[in-house]
CSV table of C-alpha atoms in Angstrom, one decimal:
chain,number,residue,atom,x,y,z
A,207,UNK,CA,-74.0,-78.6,-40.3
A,208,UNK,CA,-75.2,-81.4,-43.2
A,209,UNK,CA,-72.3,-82.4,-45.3
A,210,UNK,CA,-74.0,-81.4,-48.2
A,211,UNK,CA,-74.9,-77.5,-46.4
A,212,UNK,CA,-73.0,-74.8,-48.5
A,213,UNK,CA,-70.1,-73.1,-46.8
A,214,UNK,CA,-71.0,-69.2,-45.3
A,215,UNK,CA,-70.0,-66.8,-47.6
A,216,UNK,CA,-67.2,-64.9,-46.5
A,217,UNK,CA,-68.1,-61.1,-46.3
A,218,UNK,CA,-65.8,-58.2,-47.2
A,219,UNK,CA,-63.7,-56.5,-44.6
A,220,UNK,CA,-65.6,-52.7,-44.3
A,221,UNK,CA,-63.1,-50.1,-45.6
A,222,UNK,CA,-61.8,-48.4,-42.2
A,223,UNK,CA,-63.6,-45.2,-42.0
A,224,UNK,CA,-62.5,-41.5,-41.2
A,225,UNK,CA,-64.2,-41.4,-37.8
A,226,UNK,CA,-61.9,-45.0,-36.4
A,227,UNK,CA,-59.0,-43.3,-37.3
A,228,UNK,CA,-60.1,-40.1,-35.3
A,229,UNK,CA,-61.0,-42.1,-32.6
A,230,UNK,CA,-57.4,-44.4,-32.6
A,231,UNK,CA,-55.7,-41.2,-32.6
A,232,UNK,CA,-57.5,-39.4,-29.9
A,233,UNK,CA,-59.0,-36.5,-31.9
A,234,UNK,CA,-62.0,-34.8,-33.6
A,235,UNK,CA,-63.2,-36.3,-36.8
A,236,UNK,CA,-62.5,-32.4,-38.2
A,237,UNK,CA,-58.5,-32.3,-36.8
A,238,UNK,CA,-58.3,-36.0,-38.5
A,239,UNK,CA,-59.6,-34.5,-41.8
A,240,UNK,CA,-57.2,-31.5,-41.8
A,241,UNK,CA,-54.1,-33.4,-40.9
A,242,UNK,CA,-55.3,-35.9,-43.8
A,243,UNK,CA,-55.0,-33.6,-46.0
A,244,UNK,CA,-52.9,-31.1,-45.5
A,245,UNK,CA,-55.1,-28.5,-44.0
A,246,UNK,CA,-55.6,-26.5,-40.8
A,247,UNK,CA,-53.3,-25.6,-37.8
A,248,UNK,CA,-52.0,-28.2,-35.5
A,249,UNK,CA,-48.5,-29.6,-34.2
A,250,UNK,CA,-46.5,-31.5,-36.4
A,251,UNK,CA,-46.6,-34.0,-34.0
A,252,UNK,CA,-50.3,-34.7,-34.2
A,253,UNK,CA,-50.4,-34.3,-37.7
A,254,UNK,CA,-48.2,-36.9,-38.4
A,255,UNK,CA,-49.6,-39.3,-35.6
A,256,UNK,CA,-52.9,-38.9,-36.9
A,257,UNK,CA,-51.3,-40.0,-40.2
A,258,UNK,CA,-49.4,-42.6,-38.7
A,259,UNK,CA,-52.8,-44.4,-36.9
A,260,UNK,CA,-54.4,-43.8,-40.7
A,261,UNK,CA,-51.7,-45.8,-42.4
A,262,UNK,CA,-51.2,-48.7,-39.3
A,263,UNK,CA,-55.6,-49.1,-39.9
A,264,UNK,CA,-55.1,-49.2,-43.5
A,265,UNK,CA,-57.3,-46.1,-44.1
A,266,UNK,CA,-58.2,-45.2,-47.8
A,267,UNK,CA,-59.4,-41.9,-48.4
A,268,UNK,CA,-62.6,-41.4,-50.8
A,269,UNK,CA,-60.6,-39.8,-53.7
A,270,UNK,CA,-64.2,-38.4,-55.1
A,271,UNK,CA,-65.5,-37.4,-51.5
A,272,UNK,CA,-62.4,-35.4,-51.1
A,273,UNK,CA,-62.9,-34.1,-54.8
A,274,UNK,CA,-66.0,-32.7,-54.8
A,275,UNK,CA,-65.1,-31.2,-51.1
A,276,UNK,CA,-62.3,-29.3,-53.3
A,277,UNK,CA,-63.6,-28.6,-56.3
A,278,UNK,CA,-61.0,-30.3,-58.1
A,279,UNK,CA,-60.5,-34.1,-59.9
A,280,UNK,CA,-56.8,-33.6,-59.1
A,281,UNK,CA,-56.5,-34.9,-62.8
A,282,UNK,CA,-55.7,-32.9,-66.2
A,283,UNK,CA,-56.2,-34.4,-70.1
A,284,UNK,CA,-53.3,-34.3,-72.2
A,285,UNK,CA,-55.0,-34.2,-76.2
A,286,UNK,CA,-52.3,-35.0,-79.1
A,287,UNK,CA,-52.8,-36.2,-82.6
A,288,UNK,CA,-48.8,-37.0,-82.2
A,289,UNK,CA,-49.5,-40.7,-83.0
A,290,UNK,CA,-46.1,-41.7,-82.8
A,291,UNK,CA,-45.3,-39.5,-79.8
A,292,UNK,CA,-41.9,-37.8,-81.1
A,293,UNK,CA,-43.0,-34.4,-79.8
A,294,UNK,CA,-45.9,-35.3,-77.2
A,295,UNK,CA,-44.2,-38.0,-75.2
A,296,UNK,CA,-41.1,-35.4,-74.1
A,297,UNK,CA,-43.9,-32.8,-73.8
A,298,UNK,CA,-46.0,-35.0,-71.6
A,299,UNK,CA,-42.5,-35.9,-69.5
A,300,UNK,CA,-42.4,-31.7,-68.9
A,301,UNK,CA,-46.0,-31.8,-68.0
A,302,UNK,CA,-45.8,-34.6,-65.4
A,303,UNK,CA,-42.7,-33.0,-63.8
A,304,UNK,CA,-44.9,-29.8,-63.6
A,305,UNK,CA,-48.0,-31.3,-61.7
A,306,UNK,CA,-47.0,-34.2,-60.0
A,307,UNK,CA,-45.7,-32.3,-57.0
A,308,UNK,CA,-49.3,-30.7,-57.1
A,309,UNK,CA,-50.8,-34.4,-56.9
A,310,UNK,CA,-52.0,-33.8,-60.3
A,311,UNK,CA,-52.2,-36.9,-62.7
A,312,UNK,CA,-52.1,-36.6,-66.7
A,313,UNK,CA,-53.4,-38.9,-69.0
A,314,UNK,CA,-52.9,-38.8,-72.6
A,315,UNK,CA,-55.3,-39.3,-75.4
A,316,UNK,CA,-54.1,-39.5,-79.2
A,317,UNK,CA,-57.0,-38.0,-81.5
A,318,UNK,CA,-54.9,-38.6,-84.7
A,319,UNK,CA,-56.4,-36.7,-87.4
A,320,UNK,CA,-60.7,-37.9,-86.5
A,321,UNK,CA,-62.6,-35.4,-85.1
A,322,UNK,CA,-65.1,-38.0,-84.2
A,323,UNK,CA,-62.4,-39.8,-81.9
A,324,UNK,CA,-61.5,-35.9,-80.8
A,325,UNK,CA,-64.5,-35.1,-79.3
A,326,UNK,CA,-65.3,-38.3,-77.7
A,327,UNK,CA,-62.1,-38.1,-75.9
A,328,UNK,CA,-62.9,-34.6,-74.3
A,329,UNK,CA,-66.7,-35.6,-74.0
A,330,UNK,CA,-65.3,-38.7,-71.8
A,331,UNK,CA,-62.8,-36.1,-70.2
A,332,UNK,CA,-64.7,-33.8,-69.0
A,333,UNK,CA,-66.9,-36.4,-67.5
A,334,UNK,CA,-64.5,-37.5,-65.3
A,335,UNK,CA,-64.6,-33.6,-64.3
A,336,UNK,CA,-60.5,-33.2,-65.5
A,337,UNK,CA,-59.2,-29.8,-63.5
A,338,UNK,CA,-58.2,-28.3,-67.2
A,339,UNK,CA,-56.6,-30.1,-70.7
A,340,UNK,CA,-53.6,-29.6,-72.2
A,341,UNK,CA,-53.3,-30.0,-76.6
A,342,UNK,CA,-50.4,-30.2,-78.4
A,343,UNK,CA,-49.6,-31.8,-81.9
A,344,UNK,CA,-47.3,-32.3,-84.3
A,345,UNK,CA,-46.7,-28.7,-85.8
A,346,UNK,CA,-47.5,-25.7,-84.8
A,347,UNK,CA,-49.3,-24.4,-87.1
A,348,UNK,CA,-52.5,-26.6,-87.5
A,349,UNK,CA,-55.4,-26.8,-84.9
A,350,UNK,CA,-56.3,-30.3,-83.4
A,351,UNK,CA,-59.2,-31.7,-85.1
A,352,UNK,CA,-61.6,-31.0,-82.1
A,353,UNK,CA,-62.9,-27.8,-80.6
A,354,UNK,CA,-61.8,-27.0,-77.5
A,355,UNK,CA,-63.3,-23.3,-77.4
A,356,UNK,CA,-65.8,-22.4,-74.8
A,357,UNK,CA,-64.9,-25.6,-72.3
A,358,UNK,CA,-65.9,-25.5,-68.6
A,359,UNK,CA,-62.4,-26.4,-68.5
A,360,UNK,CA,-59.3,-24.2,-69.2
A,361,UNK,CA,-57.5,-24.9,-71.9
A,362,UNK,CA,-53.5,-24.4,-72.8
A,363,UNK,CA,-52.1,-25.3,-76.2
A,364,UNK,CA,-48.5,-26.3,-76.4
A,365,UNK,CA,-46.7,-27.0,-79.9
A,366,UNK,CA,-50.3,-26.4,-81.5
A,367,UNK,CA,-52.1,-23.7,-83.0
A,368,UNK,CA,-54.2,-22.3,-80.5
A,369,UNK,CA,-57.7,-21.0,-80.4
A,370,UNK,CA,-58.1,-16.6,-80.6
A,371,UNK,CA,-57.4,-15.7,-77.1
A,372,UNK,CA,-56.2,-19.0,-75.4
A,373,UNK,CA,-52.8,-19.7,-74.1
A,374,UNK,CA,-49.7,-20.9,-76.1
A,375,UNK,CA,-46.2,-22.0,-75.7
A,376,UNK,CA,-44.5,-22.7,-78.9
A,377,UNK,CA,-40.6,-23.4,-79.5
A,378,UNK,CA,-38.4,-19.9,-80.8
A,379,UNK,CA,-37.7,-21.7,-84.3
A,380,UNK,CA,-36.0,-19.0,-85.6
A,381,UNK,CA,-34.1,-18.1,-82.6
A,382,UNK,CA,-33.0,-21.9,-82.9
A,383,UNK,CA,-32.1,-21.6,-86.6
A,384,UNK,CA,-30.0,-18.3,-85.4
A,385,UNK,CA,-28.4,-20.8,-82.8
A,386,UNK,CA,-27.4,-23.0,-86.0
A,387,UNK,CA,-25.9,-21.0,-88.3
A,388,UNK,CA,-24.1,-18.5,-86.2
A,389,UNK,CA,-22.2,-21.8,-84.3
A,390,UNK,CA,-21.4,-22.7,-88.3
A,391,UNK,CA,-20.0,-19.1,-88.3
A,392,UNK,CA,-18.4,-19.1,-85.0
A,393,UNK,CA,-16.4,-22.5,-86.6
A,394,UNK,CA,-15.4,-20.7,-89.4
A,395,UNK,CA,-17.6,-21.9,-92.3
A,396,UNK,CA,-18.8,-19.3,-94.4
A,397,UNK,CA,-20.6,-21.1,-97.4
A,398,UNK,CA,-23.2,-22.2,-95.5
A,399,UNK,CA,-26.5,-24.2,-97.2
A,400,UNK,CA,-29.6,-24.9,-95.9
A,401,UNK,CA,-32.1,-28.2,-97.1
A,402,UNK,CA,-35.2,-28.5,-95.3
A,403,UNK,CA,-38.9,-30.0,-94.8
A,404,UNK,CA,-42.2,-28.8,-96.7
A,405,UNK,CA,-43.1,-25.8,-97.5
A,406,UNK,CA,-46.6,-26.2,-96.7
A,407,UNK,CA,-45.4,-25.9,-93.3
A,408,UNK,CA,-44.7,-22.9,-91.5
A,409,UNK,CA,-41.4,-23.6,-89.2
A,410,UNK,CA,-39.7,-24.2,-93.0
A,411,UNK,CA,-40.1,-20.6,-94.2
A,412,UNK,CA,-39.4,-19.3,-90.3
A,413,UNK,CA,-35.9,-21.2,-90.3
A,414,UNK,CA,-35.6,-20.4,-93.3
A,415,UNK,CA,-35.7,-16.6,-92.8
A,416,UNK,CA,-33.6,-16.8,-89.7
A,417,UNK,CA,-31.0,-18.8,-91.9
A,418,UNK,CA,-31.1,-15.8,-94.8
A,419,UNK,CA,-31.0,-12.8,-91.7
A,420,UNK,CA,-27.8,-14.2,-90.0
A,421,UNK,CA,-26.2,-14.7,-93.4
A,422,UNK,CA,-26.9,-11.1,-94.6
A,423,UNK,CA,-26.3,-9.7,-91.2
A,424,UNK,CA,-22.4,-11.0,-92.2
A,425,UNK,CA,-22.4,-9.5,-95.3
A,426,UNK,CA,-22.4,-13.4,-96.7
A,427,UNK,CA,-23.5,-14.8,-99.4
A,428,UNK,CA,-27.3,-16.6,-99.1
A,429,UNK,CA,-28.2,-19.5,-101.3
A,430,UNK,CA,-31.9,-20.4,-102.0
A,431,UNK,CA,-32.9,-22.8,-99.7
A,432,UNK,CA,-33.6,-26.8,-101.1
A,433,UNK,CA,-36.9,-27.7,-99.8
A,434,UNK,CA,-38.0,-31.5,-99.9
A,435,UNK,CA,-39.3,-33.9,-97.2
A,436,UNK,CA,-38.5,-34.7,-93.9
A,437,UNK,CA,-36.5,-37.9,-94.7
A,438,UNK,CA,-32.9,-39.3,-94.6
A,439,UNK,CA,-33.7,-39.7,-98.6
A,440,UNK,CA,-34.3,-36.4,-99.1
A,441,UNK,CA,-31.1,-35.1,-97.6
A,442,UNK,CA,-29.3,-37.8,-99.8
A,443,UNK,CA,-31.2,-36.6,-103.1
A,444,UNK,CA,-30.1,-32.8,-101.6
A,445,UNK,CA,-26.5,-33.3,-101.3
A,446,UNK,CA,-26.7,-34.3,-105.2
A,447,UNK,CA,-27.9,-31.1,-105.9
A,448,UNK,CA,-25.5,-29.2,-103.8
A,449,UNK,CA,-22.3,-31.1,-104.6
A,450,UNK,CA,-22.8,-32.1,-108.2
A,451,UNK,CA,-20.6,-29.7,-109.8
A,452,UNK,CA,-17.7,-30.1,-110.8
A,453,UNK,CA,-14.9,-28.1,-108.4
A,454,UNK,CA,-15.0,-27.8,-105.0
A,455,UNK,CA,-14.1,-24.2,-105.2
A,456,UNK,CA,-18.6,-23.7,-105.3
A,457,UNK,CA,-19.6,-26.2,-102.8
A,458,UNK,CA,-20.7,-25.4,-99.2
A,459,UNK,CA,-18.2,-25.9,-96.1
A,460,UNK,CA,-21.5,-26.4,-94.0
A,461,UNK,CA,-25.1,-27.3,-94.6
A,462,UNK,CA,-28.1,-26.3,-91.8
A,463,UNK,CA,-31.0,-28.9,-92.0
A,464,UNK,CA,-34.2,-28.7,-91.2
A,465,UNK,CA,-34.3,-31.9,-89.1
A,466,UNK,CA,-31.9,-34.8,-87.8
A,467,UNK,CA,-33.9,-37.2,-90.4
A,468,UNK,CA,-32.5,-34.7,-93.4
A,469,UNK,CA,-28.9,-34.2,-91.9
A,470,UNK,CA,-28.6,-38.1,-91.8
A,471,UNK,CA,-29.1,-38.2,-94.6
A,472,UNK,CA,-26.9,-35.6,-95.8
A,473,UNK,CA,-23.8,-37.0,-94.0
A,474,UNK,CA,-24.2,-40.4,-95.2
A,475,UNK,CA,-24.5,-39.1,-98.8
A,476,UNK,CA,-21.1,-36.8,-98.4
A,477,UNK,CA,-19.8,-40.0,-97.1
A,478,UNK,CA,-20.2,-41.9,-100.1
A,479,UNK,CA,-18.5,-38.8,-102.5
A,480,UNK,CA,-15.7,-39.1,-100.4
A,481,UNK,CA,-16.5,-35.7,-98.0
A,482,UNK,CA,-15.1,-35.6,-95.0
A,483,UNK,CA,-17.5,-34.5,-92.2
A,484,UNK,CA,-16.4,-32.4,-90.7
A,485,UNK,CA,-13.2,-31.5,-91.9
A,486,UNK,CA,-14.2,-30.5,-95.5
A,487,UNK,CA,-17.8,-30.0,-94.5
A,488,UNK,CA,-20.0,-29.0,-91.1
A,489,UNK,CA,-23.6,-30.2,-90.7
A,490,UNK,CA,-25.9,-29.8,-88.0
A,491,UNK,CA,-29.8,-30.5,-87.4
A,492,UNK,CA,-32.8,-29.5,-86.0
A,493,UNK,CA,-35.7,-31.3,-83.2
A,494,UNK,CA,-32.0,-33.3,-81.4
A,495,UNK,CA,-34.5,-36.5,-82.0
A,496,UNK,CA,-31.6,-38.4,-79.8
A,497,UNK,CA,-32.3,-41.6,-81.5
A,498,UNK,CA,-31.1,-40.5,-84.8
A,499,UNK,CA,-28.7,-37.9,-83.9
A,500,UNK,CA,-26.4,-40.0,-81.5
A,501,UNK,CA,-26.6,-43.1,-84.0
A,502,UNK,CA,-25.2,-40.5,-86.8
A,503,UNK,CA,-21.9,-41.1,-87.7
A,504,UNK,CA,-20.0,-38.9,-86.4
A,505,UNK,CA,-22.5,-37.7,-84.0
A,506,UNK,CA,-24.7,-35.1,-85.2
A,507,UNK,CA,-24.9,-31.6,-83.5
A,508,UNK,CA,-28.5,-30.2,-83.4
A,509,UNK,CA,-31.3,-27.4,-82.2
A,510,UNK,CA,-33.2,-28.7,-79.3
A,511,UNK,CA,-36.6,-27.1,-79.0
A,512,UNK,CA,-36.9,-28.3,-75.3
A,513,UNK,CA,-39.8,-29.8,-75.3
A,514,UNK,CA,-39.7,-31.1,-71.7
A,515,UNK,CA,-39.7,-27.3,-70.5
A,516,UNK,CA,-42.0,-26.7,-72.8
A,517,UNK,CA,-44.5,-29.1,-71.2
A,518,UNK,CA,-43.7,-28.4,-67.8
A,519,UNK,CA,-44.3,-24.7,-68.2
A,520,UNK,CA,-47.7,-25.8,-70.0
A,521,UNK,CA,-48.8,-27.4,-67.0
A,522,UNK,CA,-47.6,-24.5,-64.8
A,523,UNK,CA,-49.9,-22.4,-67.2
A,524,UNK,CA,-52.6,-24.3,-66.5
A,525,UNK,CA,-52.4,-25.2,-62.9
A,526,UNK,CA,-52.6,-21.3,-63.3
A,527,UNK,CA,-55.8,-20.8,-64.9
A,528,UNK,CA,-57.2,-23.7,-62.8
A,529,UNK,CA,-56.3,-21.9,-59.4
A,530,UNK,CA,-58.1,-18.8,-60.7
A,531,UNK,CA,-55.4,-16.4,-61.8
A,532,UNK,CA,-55.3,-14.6,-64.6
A,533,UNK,CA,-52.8,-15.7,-67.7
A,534,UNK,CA,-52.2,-13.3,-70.3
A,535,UNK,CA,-53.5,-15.1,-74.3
A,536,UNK,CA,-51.4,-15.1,-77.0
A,537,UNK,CA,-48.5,-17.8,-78.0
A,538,UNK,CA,-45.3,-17.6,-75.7
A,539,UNK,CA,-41.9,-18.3,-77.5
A,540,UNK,CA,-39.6,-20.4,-75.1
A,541,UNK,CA,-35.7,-20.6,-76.6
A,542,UNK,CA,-34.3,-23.3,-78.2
A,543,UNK,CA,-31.0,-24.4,-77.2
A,544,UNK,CA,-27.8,-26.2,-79.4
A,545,UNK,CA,-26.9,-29.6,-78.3
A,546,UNK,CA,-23.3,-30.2,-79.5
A,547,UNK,CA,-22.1,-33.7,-81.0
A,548,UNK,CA,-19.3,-33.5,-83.8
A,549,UNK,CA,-20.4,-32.9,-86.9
A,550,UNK,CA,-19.1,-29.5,-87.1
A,551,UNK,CA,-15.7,-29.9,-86.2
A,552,UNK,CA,-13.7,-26.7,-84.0
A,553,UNK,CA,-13.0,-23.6,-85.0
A,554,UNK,CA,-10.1,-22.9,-87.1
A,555,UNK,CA,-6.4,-23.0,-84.8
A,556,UNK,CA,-9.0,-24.4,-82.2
């Protein structure tokens, strides 16, 4: 060879192919197949030494031969316009949890609020043939800005408002205000406030209902509730209207809030007028956004709308529909439950 030849290319090792590993392990190219993947009847002996000669060769199975031989991508779209994930990233945890011991993966796609950005995500979704798609948002009572109705794909909504006649799980926010103010009761507190979010959206006035129904249920006294944003500022500019008159003899022992961001703010504003929390007063949140209620001072009890089990039984929903059976439409209500911290204090002698 002339020093000046060029060097042989080196060529690719082939990819080790279904029929060598049949032939390594001594049996049909159909047993090797089945013990592959899980299918047919054999001995648990050859099915995991027909594995074992796959994994010493280095076989790869072809994930899109085996696929389109099942029907299935083994994949499923998770659609949110939650940009900064506070509800769809515990979802999506509860959704994993659900389908990963299926072999399902789930990848996420943030819409935001652009339809155009929408529908290129579940164009570009359902070309990679996904099994089914999962939406969820950032209240439950707006639609994502895309149609999903009348996909080859089934379709669950979780913490979204779903399409007529499609599946929904949503969190029980009044059962989870109920949890709130009868705890406040439970502790004693009988002048009880509540200072919440917008009321352009609908969890406000269902809360909000609750509160005013466990209140007259106990023949106690219901005060409008203060409705603002869903900030720390708000519940400072709240407690000013609450506690600005003179005499303690009118102001709440306890205030319900709409959201950990409000109740922050609330305790940090009774903090500065000298109000003990909780000895003089008991204050508890909603969402248990763990960042913000842990860092509260003293640590802030709160409604948890389990969000992880509201994922996970999304993707049971859907693995569901994608197997073929039947799921009854309409929006499921799963409970909320009350994480306790120490804003509230114990109940009187306790």
């Amino acid at each position: 060879m002339s020093a000046d030849a060029e060097p042989a290319p080196v060529s690719a090792k082939p990819p080790v192919t279904l029929r060598e590993v049949a032939a390594a392990a001594g049996v049909s190219v159909a047993t090797a197949s089945k013990a592959l993947n899980g299918q047919g009847r054999m001995t648990a002996e050859t099915r995991e030494r027909i594995r074992e000669t796959a994994r010493l060769l280095g076989f790869r199975p072809n994930s899109l031969a085996q696929s389109l031989l099942r029907k299935r991508s083994f994949t499923v779209g998770l659609l949110t316009n939650d940009t900064y994930g506070r509800f769809s990233l515990p979802l999506m945890a509860g959704v994993s949890d659900a389908l990963v011991d299926n072999g399902v993966s789930v990848f996420l796609c943030n819409v935001e609020d652009d339809t155009r950005l929408g529908q290129l995500h579940v164009e570009a979704m359902l070309d990679k043939r996904v099994d089914g798609i999962i939406a969820t948002g950032k209240r439950i009572d707006r639609h994502l800005p895309v149609d999903l109705s009348n996909l080859r794909v089934p379709v669950v909504y979780a913490f979204t408002q779903p399409d007529p006649g499609a599946v929904g799980l949503v969190s029980d926010d009044a059962g989870g205000a109920r949890l709130a103010v009868e705890h406040l009761l439970r502790l004693g507190r009988r002048r009880i406030a509540h200072v919440s979010g917008p009321e352009s959206f609908a969890v406000v006035h269902t809360r909000a209902q609750a509160y005013r129904d466990v209140l007259e249920e106990h023949g106690l006294p219901v005060g409008e509730p203060l409705l603002g944003q869903w900030s720390e500022a708000w519940g400072h500019d709240a407690v000013a209207k609450l506690f600005g008159k003179a005499g303690r003899e009118g102001w709440p022992d306890a205030v319900f809030c709409g959201n950990d961001q409000i109740a922050r703010g609330v305790i940090d504003a009774l903090r500065e007028r000298g109000i003990r929390v909780p000895d003089d007063v008991g204050v508890i949140g909603f969402d248990n956004w763990e960042i913000v209620a842990e860092a509260t001072r003293p640590p802030l009890t709160s409604v948890d709308m389990n969000l992880s089990t509201l994922g996970r039984e999304a993707g049971l929903a859907l693995l569901s529909l994608v197997g073929g059976q039947p799921a009854a439409p309409g929006i499921r209500k799963l409970p909320c439950r009350l994480v306790v911290r120490q804003s509230c204090g114990r109940p009187p002698g306790g």
